[in-house]
Amino acid sequence: MDYFDIFVSILGSTIRLSIPLIFTALAGLFSERAGIVDIGLEGKMLAAAFAAACLAYVSGSAWIGLLGGIGISIGFSMIHGFASITNRGNQIVSGVALNFIAAGLTIVLGQAWFSQGGRTPGLTGDARFSPIILPGADFMRDVPIVGPLYANVISGNNILTYLAFAAVPLSWWILYRTRFGLRLRAVGENPAAVDTAGISVSWLRFRALIVTGILGGFAGAYLAIAQSAAFINNMSAGKGYIALAALIFAKWKPVPVMLACLLFGFLDAVANFMQGKSIPMIGEVPVQIFQALPYVLTCILLAGFIGIAHPPKAGGVPYVKER
Amino acid sequence: MTPHPAIELAGIDKSFGAVHANKNINLTVAKGSIHGIIGENGAGKSTLMSILYGFYQADRGEIRIDGKPITIRDSQTAIASGIGMVHQHFMLVENFTVLENVMLGAEGGQLLAKGVAGARKELKRLEAEYGLDVDPDAIIEELPVGKQQRVEILKALYRGAEILILDEPTGVLTPAEADHLFRILKVLRDQGKTILLITHKLREIMAITDEVSVMRRGEMVATRKTAETTVEELAELMVGRRVLLRVEKGEAQPGKVLLSVKNLTVKDSRGVTMVDDVSFDVREGEILGIAGVAGNGQSELLEAIAGIRKPTSGEILIDGQPVAGLDPARLRELGLAHIPEDRHHMGLVLKFEEYENSVLGYHRDPRYGRGALLDLDAIRKDAEEKIAKYDIRPPNPRLKTANFSGGNQQKIVVAREIERDPKMLIIGQPTRGVDIGAIEFIHRRIVEMRDAQKAVLLVSVELDEIRSLSDRIIVMFAGKVVGEATPDAGEQALGMMMAGAV
Ligand SMILES: Nc1ncnc2c1ncn2[C@@H]1O[C@H](COP(=O)(O)OP(=O)(O)OP(=O)(O)O)[C@@H](O)[C@H]1O
Ligand SMILES: [Mg+2]
């Protein structure tokens, strides 16, 4: 394999590995910009993956699986909202609790329903989202440089991949061009300003969490019924936390979120590629180094080396009416 | 037929737990008038206004707007009934533009693009009509407070407010900004709008209101036509006793120099020089006042002396010993006490209970601890003594500090710093938002400190305060000391210096 082929293949897996991060980080973007810290992204993704796999298997339709994933993810979001908005509970505690529930329930239910050690049965045909070959991909393959990039990186992805990239400008547009976005950004900074402007803080935050739920559902469905063809125990494997790191790394802005997710996806792809290979002079590099890099980079950012990250000011604080 | 009054409140009652903030309040405000509301700190003024604006709910009572009884469940209803409010602490999204803040909640459609053009036009109109000029694209946190306040007024007018409530609008303004505000309010009144104005400054009440109501301890105790009352009568109604409106003090007996500042230069975080080669001495037994319009480097100067901000160059000497760059804890040990300008950002942790704030910064004192542990009983007992001595209301050391009224919060800070019996006291805006009874009290404490041969450095944007307390005055403009004066220098002469005209 020459270097260009390696490059193309790493790029291809970068895309595949970034998609769940992009969906999840955007999900986190909506809740955190509204002032609700969401450590429960991981749990939403996992629960949505499980629900999507089950429903896709039962119905034979990937689309129904997707809807199921979105539904369960919104459900989780609403529980988070009920605990932290309605009852003004601690947002971290509520998020962590949801992560535990997702990790436990998916295994227990999976085993009870399918008896495959927590796995769900494999999906075939229309029960999963399969790659879409864009027009001309085969024809282009032989064109130097551009051809392989087009055929292997741009073409050949499933519909959810394209939706993820479409979700980025859409999120930007919602945040900065709509009334909902303006209010959402305001409530994450100063809920009292929103309240005195005659807008319900709770309802606004709940709506933000619904968006979070929808995007979290896409992330989970991608894992189980697009990237893989079944649900596997703990298949989110910390991606929810990486997405959270990407969100901070991107300073809570949609386009940088996409870039951060691509960067972290790239690191993951490199880690996979390097597995068992040794670099001349250095020898074999432990994959853990690459896996730790997103967190290391985020820490460096938080320490103030890459500009300053200003989180939404009211983040994590339940809104109580008082002066 | 006489027109209905703009606002009628009947039997409004409101309690926060054990605190009875409003007791059976009745109030009538005529349409097209400016109605003042005065009262001591914690009298319940802000609470009453917040009820009218739907931020709080009354426990009992009726509200009638233009003669029609309405139930104001939330701010939405209040806005729809034509009520706008400028809160004591601004309700702005600080990293938003002026335009975004004005539009928030009144965007005119699902998409912003549609509303923006209209909002810009409306802002232009309001600017022309009332002299409310602000750049619609400026970011709030970069605007001076005076402009931020205009944004709050614009927010209300943009929503078509016919009744405008202003809660202590001049507390944070420079005299020139306050004058501008009053001109705007008069224009608004002349156009038939009704204005409710809360203030602690009786001079403002006399200058601009048509009628004035007085609150005391949750009750509405009197309403007067402004033309038929006097400052003395109002002060007495507010406090329930005669108040001394001047500071009484004897000759200063200055001793040796205690605090000395030499060629001090301070830059802010953006690298702008805020204090420029400033030198002065403060002797024991004297009060040195620093006059100046807000934002001319006084805040940075105070922060540098208090050890909060590192000076770029120059020296600060306490008793001849260089102290520039020492941290605030070390400076406290050297006998320097600091009453910061901004009690919310620097003086207090609002989420703490009162007793915790009453020792903040001095919590390492062996009196308050046993080894690594705090002696909570000792701290609470100490807090109770301060509460009694400074008449802090409500007298409850376990109440969350955020739930004290502004003036009482200030007293918590003043009590903490003065009761340490420091050698030097540096004070920024000691009476911002404080009622006249408390002002009298705090002023007397400051003079007592002087008479006990302490060195006092006082920064205030209130010229009256500077003139009545100081033994010597220096004036700052654009970071430099532009002049020195005695307290009997005329207001005119000082004003000229403050404007940099000398
Ligand atoms: N949210 C709250 N919870 C408990 N007590 C409160 C709350 N808000 C106000 N209070 C109490 O109600 C009383 C009235 O407070 P309010 O803020 O209305 O006074 P004020 O007249 O505006 O005083 P100031 O002139 O200092 O602003 C005070 O004793 C205050 O401590
Ligand atoms: Mg008040």
PDB file of C-alpha atoms and ligand atoms in Angstrom, chain A residues 323, chain B residues 41-42 44-47 88 167-168 198 200 405-406, ligand 2:
ATOM      1  CA  ARG A 323     -32.247  38.986  42.643  1.00  0.00           C
TER       2      ARG A 323
ATOM      3  CA  ASN B  41     -33.025  49.539  52.576  1.00  0.00           C
ATOM      4  CA  GLY B  42     -35.190  46.492  52.830  1.00  0.00           C
ATOM      5  CA  GLY B  44     -39.853  46.455  50.253  1.00  0.00           C
ATOM      6  CA  LYS B  45     -39.651  48.820  47.308  1.00  0.00           C
ATOM      7  CA  SER B  46     -38.047  46.410  44.864  1.00  0.00           C
ATOM      8  CA  THR B  47     -40.390  43.657  45.962  1.00  0.00           C
ATOM      9  CA  GLN B  88     -31.885  47.466  40.062  1.00  0.00           C
ATOM     10  CA  ASP B 167     -35.469  50.735  40.373  1.00  0.00           C
ATOM     11  CA  GLU B 168     -32.618  52.898  41.662  1.00  0.00           C
ATOM     12  CA  ILE B 198     -37.264  54.357  43.152  1.00  0.00           C
ATOM     13  CA  HIS B 200     -32.427  56.941  47.705  1.00  0.00           C
ATOM     14  CA  SER B 405     -31.502  44.233  50.170  1.00  0.00           C
ATOM     15  CA  GLY B 406     -28.671  46.143  48.542  1.00  0.00           C
TER      16      GLY B 406
HETATM   17 MG    MG C   2     -34.251  47.517  46.041  1.00  0.00          MG
END
